[in-house]
CSV table of C-alpha atoms and ligand atoms in Angstrom, one decimal:
chain,number,residue,atom,x,y,z
N,12,MET,CA,0.0,0.0,0.0
N,13,GLY,CA,2.9,2.4,0.6
N,14,ALA,CA,3.1,5.4,3.0
N,15,PRO,CA,-0.1,7.2,3.8
N,16,LEU,CA,-1.1,10.0,1.4
N,17,LYS,CA,-0.8,13.6,2.4
N,18,ILE,CA,-4.0,15.3,1.2
N,19,VAL,CA,-4.2,19.0,0.7
N,20,PRO,CA,-6.9,21.3,-0.7
N,21,ALA,CA,-6.3,22.5,-4.2
N,22,ALA,CA,-6.7,26.1,-3.0
N,23,THR,CA,-3.3,25.8,-1.3
N,24,VAL,CA,-1.5,25.6,-4.7
N,25,SER,CA,-1.7,27.9,-7.8
N,26,LEU,CA,-4.3,27.1,-10.4
N,27,GLU,CA,-1.4,26.4,-12.8
N,28,ALA,CA,0.0,23.8,-10.4
N,29,PHE,CA,-3.5,22.2,-10.0
N,30,ALA,CA,-3.9,22.2,-13.7
N,31,ALA,CA,-0.5,20.4,-14.2
N,32,ALA,CA,-1.4,17.8,-11.6
N,33,PHE,CA,-4.8,17.3,-13.3
N,34,THR,CA,-3.1,16.7,-16.6
N,35,ASP,CA,-0.6,14.2,-15.1
N,36,ALA,CA,-3.4,12.3,-13.3
N,37,PHE,CA,-5.2,11.7,-16.6
N,38,ARG,CA,-2.3,10.5,-18.6
N,39,GLY,CA,-3.2,7.4,-20.6
N,40,TYR,CA,-6.9,8.2,-20.3
N,41,TYR,CA,-9.3,7.4,-23.2
N,42,HIS,CA,-9.0,10.9,-24.6
N,43,THR,CA,-6.5,13.7,-23.8
N,44,VAL,CA,-7.3,15.7,-20.7
N,45,SER,CA,-4.9,18.5,-20.7
N,46,HIS,CA,-5.3,21.7,-18.6
N,47,ASP,CA,-3.4,24.9,-18.1
N,48,GLY,CA,-4.4,27.6,-15.7
N,49,ALA,CA,-6.7,29.4,-18.2
N,50,SER,CA,-8.6,26.3,-19.3
N,51,LEU,CA,-9.0,25.1,-15.7
N,52,ALA,CA,-10.3,28.6,-14.7
N,53,ARG,CA,-12.9,28.3,-17.4
N,54,ARG,CA,-14.1,25.0,-16.0
N,55,VAL,CA,-14.1,26.5,-12.5
N,56,ARG,CA,-16.4,29.2,-13.7
N,57,LEU,CA,-18.7,27.0,-15.8
N,58,GLU,CA,-19.0,24.1,-13.4
N,59,GLN,CA,-18.5,25.8,-10.0
N,60,TYR,CA,-15.4,23.9,-8.9
N,61,ASP,CA,-14.8,24.4,-5.2
N,62,LEU,CA,-11.0,24.7,-4.9
N,63,ALA,CA,-11.1,24.7,-1.1
N,64,ASN,CA,-12.6,21.3,-1.2
N,65,SER,CA,-10.9,19.9,-4.2
N,66,LEU,CA,-7.9,17.7,-3.3
N,67,LEU,CA,-4.4,17.0,-4.2
N,68,ALA,CA,-2.7,13.8,-2.9
N,69,TYR,CA,1.1,13.8,-2.2
N,70,ASP,CA,3.4,10.9,-1.7
N,71,GLY,CA,6.3,12.6,0.0
N,72,ARG,CA,6.9,15.6,-2.3
N,73,GLU,CA,5.4,14.1,-5.4
N,74,VAL,CA,1.8,14.8,-6.4
N,75,VAL,CA,0.2,11.4,-7.1
N,76,GLY,CA,-3.5,12.3,-7.5
N,77,VAL,CA,-6.2,14.9,-8.0
N,78,ALA,CA,-9.8,14.9,-7.0
N,79,ALA,CA,-11.8,18.0,-8.3
N,80,LEU,CA,-15.0,18.8,-6.5
N,81,ALA,CA,-17.7,21.1,-7.8
N,82,VAL,CA,-20.5,22.3,-5.4
N,83,ARG,CA,-24.0,23.5,-6.0
N,84,GLY,CA,-26.0,23.9,-2.7
N,85,ARG,CA,-25.8,20.6,-0.9
N,86,ARG,CA,-24.8,18.7,-4.0
N,87,GLY,CA,-21.3,17.8,-4.9
N,88,TRP,CA,-20.0,16.6,-8.3
N,89,CYS,CA,-16.6,15.1,-8.8
N,90,ALA,CA,-15.3,17.0,-11.8
N,91,GLY,CA,-12.1,15.0,-12.2
N,92,PHE,CA,-10.4,12.1,-10.4
N,93,GLY,CA,-7.1,10.5,-11.2
N,94,ILE,CA,-3.9,8.9,-10.0
N,95,VAL,CA,-0.7,9.5,-11.9
N,96,PRO,CA,0.3,6.5,-14.0
N,97,GLY,CA,3.3,5.4,-11.9
N,98,SER,CA,1.2,5.3,-8.7
N,99,ARG,CA,-1.8,3.4,-10.0
N,100,GLY,CA,-2.8,0.0,-8.7
N,101,ARG,CA,-1.4,0.5,-5.2
N,102,GLY,CA,-4.4,1.7,-3.3
N,103,ARG,CA,-3.8,5.4,-4.0
N,104,GLY,CA,-7.2,5.7,-5.7
N,105,ARG,CA,-9.0,4.3,-2.6
N,106,GLY,CA,-7.1,6.6,-0.3
N,107,LEU,CA,-7.9,9.7,-2.3
N,108,MET,CA,-11.6,8.7,-2.9
N,109,SER,CA,-12.0,8.1,0.9
N,110,ALA,CA,-10.5,11.6,1.5
N,111,LEU,CA,-12.9,13.1,-1.1
N,112,VAL,CA,-16.0,11.5,0.5
N,113,ALA,CA,-14.9,12.6,4.0
N,114,ARG,CA,-14.2,16.2,2.7
N,115,ALA,CA,-17.6,16.4,1.0
N,116,ARG,CA,-19.3,15.3,4.2
N,117,GLU,CA,-17.3,17.8,6.3
N,118,ALA,CA,-18.4,20.5,3.8
N,119,GLY,CA,-22.0,19.6,4.6
N,120,LEU,CA,-22.9,18.1,1.2
N,121,ARG,CA,-25.7,15.6,1.1
N,122,ARG,CA,-25.0,14.0,-2.3
N,123,LEU,CA,-22.0,13.2,-4.4
N,124,SER,CA,-22.2,12.4,-8.1
N,125,LEU,CA,-19.9,11.9,-11.0
N,126,GLU,CA,-19.6,10.4,-14.5
N,127,VAL,CA,-17.5,7.5,-15.5
N,128,MET,CA,-16.9,6.4,-19.1
N,129,ALA,CA,-18.6,3.0,-19.7
N,130,PRO,CA,-15.3,1.2,-20.6
N,131,ASN,CA,-13.5,2.5,-17.5
N,132,VAL,CA,-14.0,-0.6,-15.3
N,133,ALA,CA,-11.2,0.3,-12.9
N,134,ALA,CA,-12.7,3.7,-12.0
N,135,ARG,CA,-16.2,2.3,-11.8
N,136,ARG,CA,-15.1,-0.5,-9.4
N,137,LEU,CA,-13.3,2.1,-7.2
N,138,TYR,CA,-16.4,4.3,-7.1
N,139,GLU,CA,-18.6,1.3,-6.2
N,140,TRP,CA,-16.2,0.4,-3.4
N,141,ALA,CA,-16.7,3.9,-2.1
N,142,GLY,CA,-20.5,3.4,-2.0
N,143,MET,CA,-21.6,4.9,-5.3
N,144,SER,CA,-24.0,3.3,-7.7
N,145,VAL,CA,-25.1,3.9,-11.3
N,146,THR,CA,-28.2,6.0,-11.5
N,147,ARG,CA,-28.5,6.5,-15.3
N,148,ASP,CA,-26.5,6.4,-18.6
N,149,LEU,CA,-25.5,9.6,-20.4
N,150,LEU,CA,-24.9,9.6,-24.1
N,151,VAL,CA,-22.3,11.5,-26.1
N,152,LEU,CA,-23.8,12.0,-29.6
N,153,GLU,CA,-22.2,13.4,-32.6
N,154,ARG,CA,-23.4,14.5,-36.0
N,155,ALA,CA,-20.6,15.0,-38.6
N,156,ALA,CA,-20.5,18.0,-40.9
N,157,ALA,CA,-22.9,17.3,-43.7
N,158,ARG,CA,-22.4,18.1,-47.4
N,159,ALA,CA,-19.9,20.6,-48.8
N,160,GLY,CA,-22.6,23.2,-49.3
N,161,ASP,CA,-23.4,23.1,-45.7
N,162,GLU,CA,-19.8,23.7,-44.7
N,163,ALA,CA,-19.9,27.1,-46.2
N,164,ALA,CA,-23.0,28.0,-44.2
N,165,ALA,CA,-21.3,26.5,-41.1
N,166,ARG,CA,-18.5,29.1,-41.3
N,167,GLY,CA,-21.2,31.7,-40.5
N,168,ALA,CA,-21.8,29.7,-37.3
N,169,SER,CA,-25.5,30.2,-37.7
N,170,ILE,CA,-27.8,27.6,-36.2
N,171,THR,CA,-30.8,28.8,-38.1
N,172,PRO,CA,-32.3,25.8,-39.8
N,173,ARG,CA,-32.4,26.3,-43.5
N,174,ARG,CA,-35.8,25.0,-44.1
N,175,ALA,CA,-37.6,25.2,-40.8
N,176,ARG,CA,-39.4,28.5,-41.0
N,177,ALA,CA,-41.1,28.0,-37.7
N,178,ALA,CA,-37.9,28.2,-35.7
N,179,GLY,CA,-36.8,31.6,-34.4
N,180,GLU,CA,-33.5,32.8,-32.9
N,181,ALA,CA,-33.3,34.3,-29.4
N,182,SER,CA,-30.6,34.9,-26.8
N,183,ALA,CA,-29.7,32.1,-24.4
N,184,GLU,CA,-30.6,34.5,-21.5
N,185,GLU,CA,-34.1,34.9,-22.8
N,186,LEU,CA,-34.7,31.2,-23.5
N,187,LEU,CA,-33.3,30.2,-20.1
N,188,ALA,CA,-36.2,31.9,-18.5
N,189,HIS,CA,-38.1,28.7,-19.6
N,190,TYR,CA,-35.5,26.2,-18.4
N,191,TRP,CA,-37.5,24.8,-15.4
N,192,ARG,CA,-40.7,24.5,-17.4
N,193,LEU,CA,-39.2,22.5,-20.3
N,194,HIS,CA,-37.0,19.9,-18.7
N,195,ALA,CA,-38.8,16.6,-17.9
N,196,GLU,CA,-35.5,14.8,-17.3
N,197,PRO,CA,-32.9,16.5,-15.1
N,198,PRO,CA,-29.8,17.5,-17.2
N,199,ALA,CA,-26.3,16.4,-16.3
N,200,TRP,CA,-24.2,18.7,-14.1
N,201,GLN,CA,-22.4,20.4,-17.0
N,202,ARG,CA,-25.7,21.2,-18.6
N,203,GLU,CA,-27.6,22.5,-15.5
N,204,LEU,CA,-28.8,26.1,-15.4
N,205,ALA,CA,-25.8,27.4,-13.5
N,206,SER,CA,-23.4,26.2,-16.2
N,207,LEU,CA,-25.7,27.5,-19.0
N,208,LEU,CA,-25.9,31.0,-17.5
N,209,ALA,CA,-22.1,31.2,-17.3
N,210,ALA,CA,-21.6,30.1,-20.9
N,211,ASP,CA,-21.6,32.0,-24.2
N,212,LEU,CA,-24.5,30.4,-26.1
N,213,ARG,CA,-27.0,31.1,-28.8
N,214,GLY,CA,-30.5,29.7,-29.1
N,215,LEU,CA,-33.3,28.7,-31.5
N,216,TYR,CA,-36.8,28.1,-30.4
N,217,PHE,CA,-40.2,26.9,-31.6
N,218,GLY,CA,-43.6,28.3,-30.6
N,219,PRO,CA,-44.5,31.7,-29.2
N,220,ARG,CA,-41.4,33.8,-28.3
N,221,ALA,CA,-43.0,34.7,-24.9
N,222,ARG,CA,-43.6,31.0,-24.2
N,223,PRO,CA,-41.6,28.7,-26.4
N,224,ARG,CA,-42.6,25.0,-26.8
N,225,ALA,CA,-39.0,23.9,-27.3
N,226,TYR,CA,-35.6,25.4,-27.5
N,227,ALA,CA,-31.9,24.5,-28.1
N,228,LEU,CA,-28.8,26.3,-27.1
N,229,THR,CA,-25.5,25.8,-28.9
N,230,GLY,CA,-22.0,27.2,-28.3
N,231,ARG,CA,-18.5,27.0,-29.9
N,232,ALA,CA,-16.0,25.6,-27.4
N,233,PRO,CA,-12.2,26.4,-27.3
N,234,ASP,CA,-11.6,23.0,-28.9
N,235,GLY,CA,-13.4,24.3,-32.1
N,236,ASN,CA,-16.4,22.0,-31.8
N,237,THR,CA,-20.0,23.3,-31.7
N,238,TYR,CA,-21.8,21.8,-28.8
N,239,VAL,CA,-25.5,21.5,-28.1
N,240,SER,CA,-25.5,22.6,-24.5
N,241,ASP,CA,-29.2,22.6,-23.7
N,242,LEU,CA,-32.3,20.9,-25.2
N,243,ALA,CA,-35.7,21.7,-23.8
N,244,ALA,CA,-39.2,20.8,-24.8
N,245,ALA,CA,-42.7,20.7,-23.5
N,246,GLY,CA,-43.3,17.1,-24.7
N,247,ALA,CA,-42.3,14.3,-27.1
N,248,ALA,CA,-43.7,16.0,-30.2
N,249,GLU,CA,-41.9,19.2,-29.5
N,250,ALA,CA,-38.6,17.3,-28.8
N,251,GLU,CA,-39.0,15.5,-32.2
N,252,GLU,CA,-39.6,18.8,-34.0
N,253,LEU,CA,-36.5,20.4,-32.3
N,254,CYS,CA,-34.2,17.4,-33.2
N,255,ALA,CA,-35.5,17.6,-36.8
N,256,ALA,CA,-34.5,21.2,-36.9
N,257,LEU,CA,-31.1,20.5,-35.4
N,258,ALA,CA,-30.6,17.9,-38.1
N,259,ARG,CA,-31.0,20.6,-40.8
N,260,THR,CA,-28.4,23.0,-39.2
N,261,PRO,CA,-25.0,22.9,-41.0
N,262,GLY,CA,-21.7,21.8,-39.6
N,263,ALA,CA,-20.7,19.2,-37.1
N,264,LEU,CA,-22.6,19.1,-33.7
N,265,ARG,CA,-21.8,17.3,-30.5
N,266,VAL,CA,-24.3,16.6,-27.7
N,267,VAL,CA,-22.5,15.6,-24.5
N,268,ASN,CA,-24.2,13.7,-21.7
N,269,GLU,CA,-27.7,13.5,-23.0
N,270,PRO,CA,-29.6,11.2,-20.6
N,271,GLU,CA,-30.4,8.0,-22.4
N,272,GLN,CA,-34.1,8.2,-21.3
N,273,SER,CA,-34.5,11.9,-22.1
N,274,PRO,CA,-37.1,12.9,-24.8
N,275,PHE,CA,-34.2,13.9,-27.1
N,276,ALA,CA,-31.9,10.8,-27.2
N,277,ALA,CA,-34.0,8.7,-29.6
N,278,PRO,CA,-35.0,11.6,-31.9
N,279,LEU,CA,-31.4,12.7,-32.2
N,280,LEU,CA,-30.3,9.2,-33.1
N,281,ARG,CA,-33.1,9.1,-35.7
N,282,HIS,CA,-32.0,12.4,-37.1
N,283,GLY,CA,-28.4,11.6,-38.0
N,284,PHE,CA,-26.6,11.7,-34.7
N,285,ALA,CA,-24.5,8.7,-33.7
N,286,GLU,CA,-23.6,7.5,-30.2
N,287,VAL,CA,-19.8,8.0,-29.9
N,288,THR,CA,-19.5,7.0,-26.2
N,289,ARG,CA,-21.6,6.7,-23.1
N,290,GLN,CA,-21.0,7.5,-19.5
N,291,HIS,CA,-22.5,6.1,-16.3
N,292,GLU,CA,-23.7,8.7,-13.9
N,293,MET,CA,-23.0,7.5,-10.4
N,294,THR,CA,-24.3,8.9,-7.2
N,295,MET,CA,-24.1,8.4,-3.4
N,296,GLU,CA,-26.0,10.0,-0.5
N,297,LEU,CA,-23.5,11.3,2.0
C,11,COA,C1,-9.2,4.7,-12.0
C,11,COA,C2,-8.0,5.1,-11.1
C,11,COA,C3,-8.3,6.4,-10.4
C,11,COA,C4,-7.8,4.0,-10.0
C,11,COA,O1,-6.8,4.4,-9.1
C,11,COA,P1,-5.8,3.4,-8.5
C,11,COA,O2,-4.9,4.1,-7.5
C,11,COA,O3,-5.1,2.6,-9.6
C,11,COA,O4,-6.8,2.4,-7.8
C,11,COA,P2,-6.5,1.5,-6.4
C,11,COA,O5,-5.1,0.9,-6.5
C,11,COA,O6,-6.8,2.3,-5.2
C,11,COA,O7,-7.6,0.4,-6.6
C,11,COA,C5,-8.9,0.5,-6.1
C,11,COA,C6,-9.8,-0.4,-6.9
C,11,COA,O8,-10.0,0.1,-8.2
C,11,COA,C7,-10.2,-1.0,-9.1
C,11,COA,N1,-9.1,-1.0,-10.0
C,11,COA,C8,-8.0,-0.3,-10.0
C,11,COA,N2,-7.2,-0.6,-11.1
C,11,COA,C9,-7.9,-1.5,-11.8
C,11,COA,C10,-7.7,-2.2,-13.0
C,11,COA,N3,-6.5,-2.0,-13.7
C,11,COA,N4,-8.6,-3.0,-13.4
C,11,COA,C11,-9.7,-3.3,-12.7
C,11,COA,N5,-10.0,-2.6,-11.6
C,11,COA,C12,-9.1,-1.8,-11.1
C,11,COA,C13,-10.2,-2.2,-8.2
C,11,COA,O9,-11.5,-2.4,-7.8
C,11,COA,C14,-9.4,-1.8,-7.1
C,11,COA,O10,-9.6,-2.6,-6.0
C,11,COA,P3,-8.8,-4.0,-5.8
C,11,COA,O11,-7.4,-3.7,-6.0
C,11,COA,O12,-9.2,-4.5,-4.5
C,11,COA,O13,-9.4,-4.8,-6.9
C,11,COA,C15,-6.7,5.2,-11.9
C,11,COA,O14,-6.5,4.1,-12.7
C,11,COA,C16,-6.6,6.4,-12.8
C,11,COA,O15,-6.3,7.5,-12.4
C,11,COA,N6,-6.9,6.2,-14.1
C,11,COA,C17,-6.8,7.3,-15.2
C,11,COA,C18,-7.8,8.4,-14.9
C,11,COA,C19,-9.2,7.9,-14.7
C,11,COA,O16,-9.6,7.0,-15.3
C,11,COA,N7,-9.9,8.6,-13.8
C,11,COA,C20,-11.3,8.3,-13.5
C,11,COA,C21,-12.1,9.2,-14.3
C,11,COA,S1,-13.9,8.9,-14.0
């Protein structure tokens, strides 16, 4: 097992140092997770990381692990968890996870959640050992850029459907006034209202502007991809109409962490989106 870990709050080091540790802890992961101070600051702002309760694990003077905790009210969300490659498989993950759960309890949180990629059996087992269980699956869906003609339109970054006359454009701020009325299935953490309000998004909607029946918000991320950050609808028919409209928008689109049982998942798959990966959302009461 090795010597006990020394656990310190992330707030005791610079954001750059925490970002470097985060990057090291995710080496060899399914996709590159690489942060610098600026990119981590963006996530802190969008996802409400709590740096006083996020943790760094040291073995002597070496950083061996990172556990990022985001907080909204009494809910906590583990925004990133990893052990540096040379220290894996020696109980470090268990030590850090125990410290994270204890810290979340001390901070007065009632619930802890996170996502784990479906193939990540090691992480899932660790979280189950800590008392977490899978509550639902979240899908990552992608629609590749369409024909060449659409590419030219995509450069304008417009999300106006080319043939859907009924859809209007409105600011995210205006449409988000209808957030609570139009979500039958609770969105994943990164797509909750607090994240959406902090992001730079644009919207399209169906129905009366004063009381839309459905809306979608999209935004361009620093990685160059256009993400659908919010999907909202009054019912199944409206969800279908919205997904059909998204299918007509030009350029590649990604929908991250759409709940499998949401009213949008099946229509998106019918309208040209493909599942590229899925995550298990895991939760525990504290
Ligand atoms: C997942 C990760 C955090 C586990 O940390 P670790 O220090 O290697 O884990 P531990 O040695 O404490 O092992 C704890 C438990 O995790 C599971 N586990 C760890 N490595 C595993 C592996 N290679 N295969 C299967 N299960 C594994 C086991 O259940 C293990 O308990 P056991 O040894 O009694 O079987 C680490 O592999 C990692 O950082 N991976 C890259 C980043 C990542 O995937 N983060 C999670 C994102 S959700």
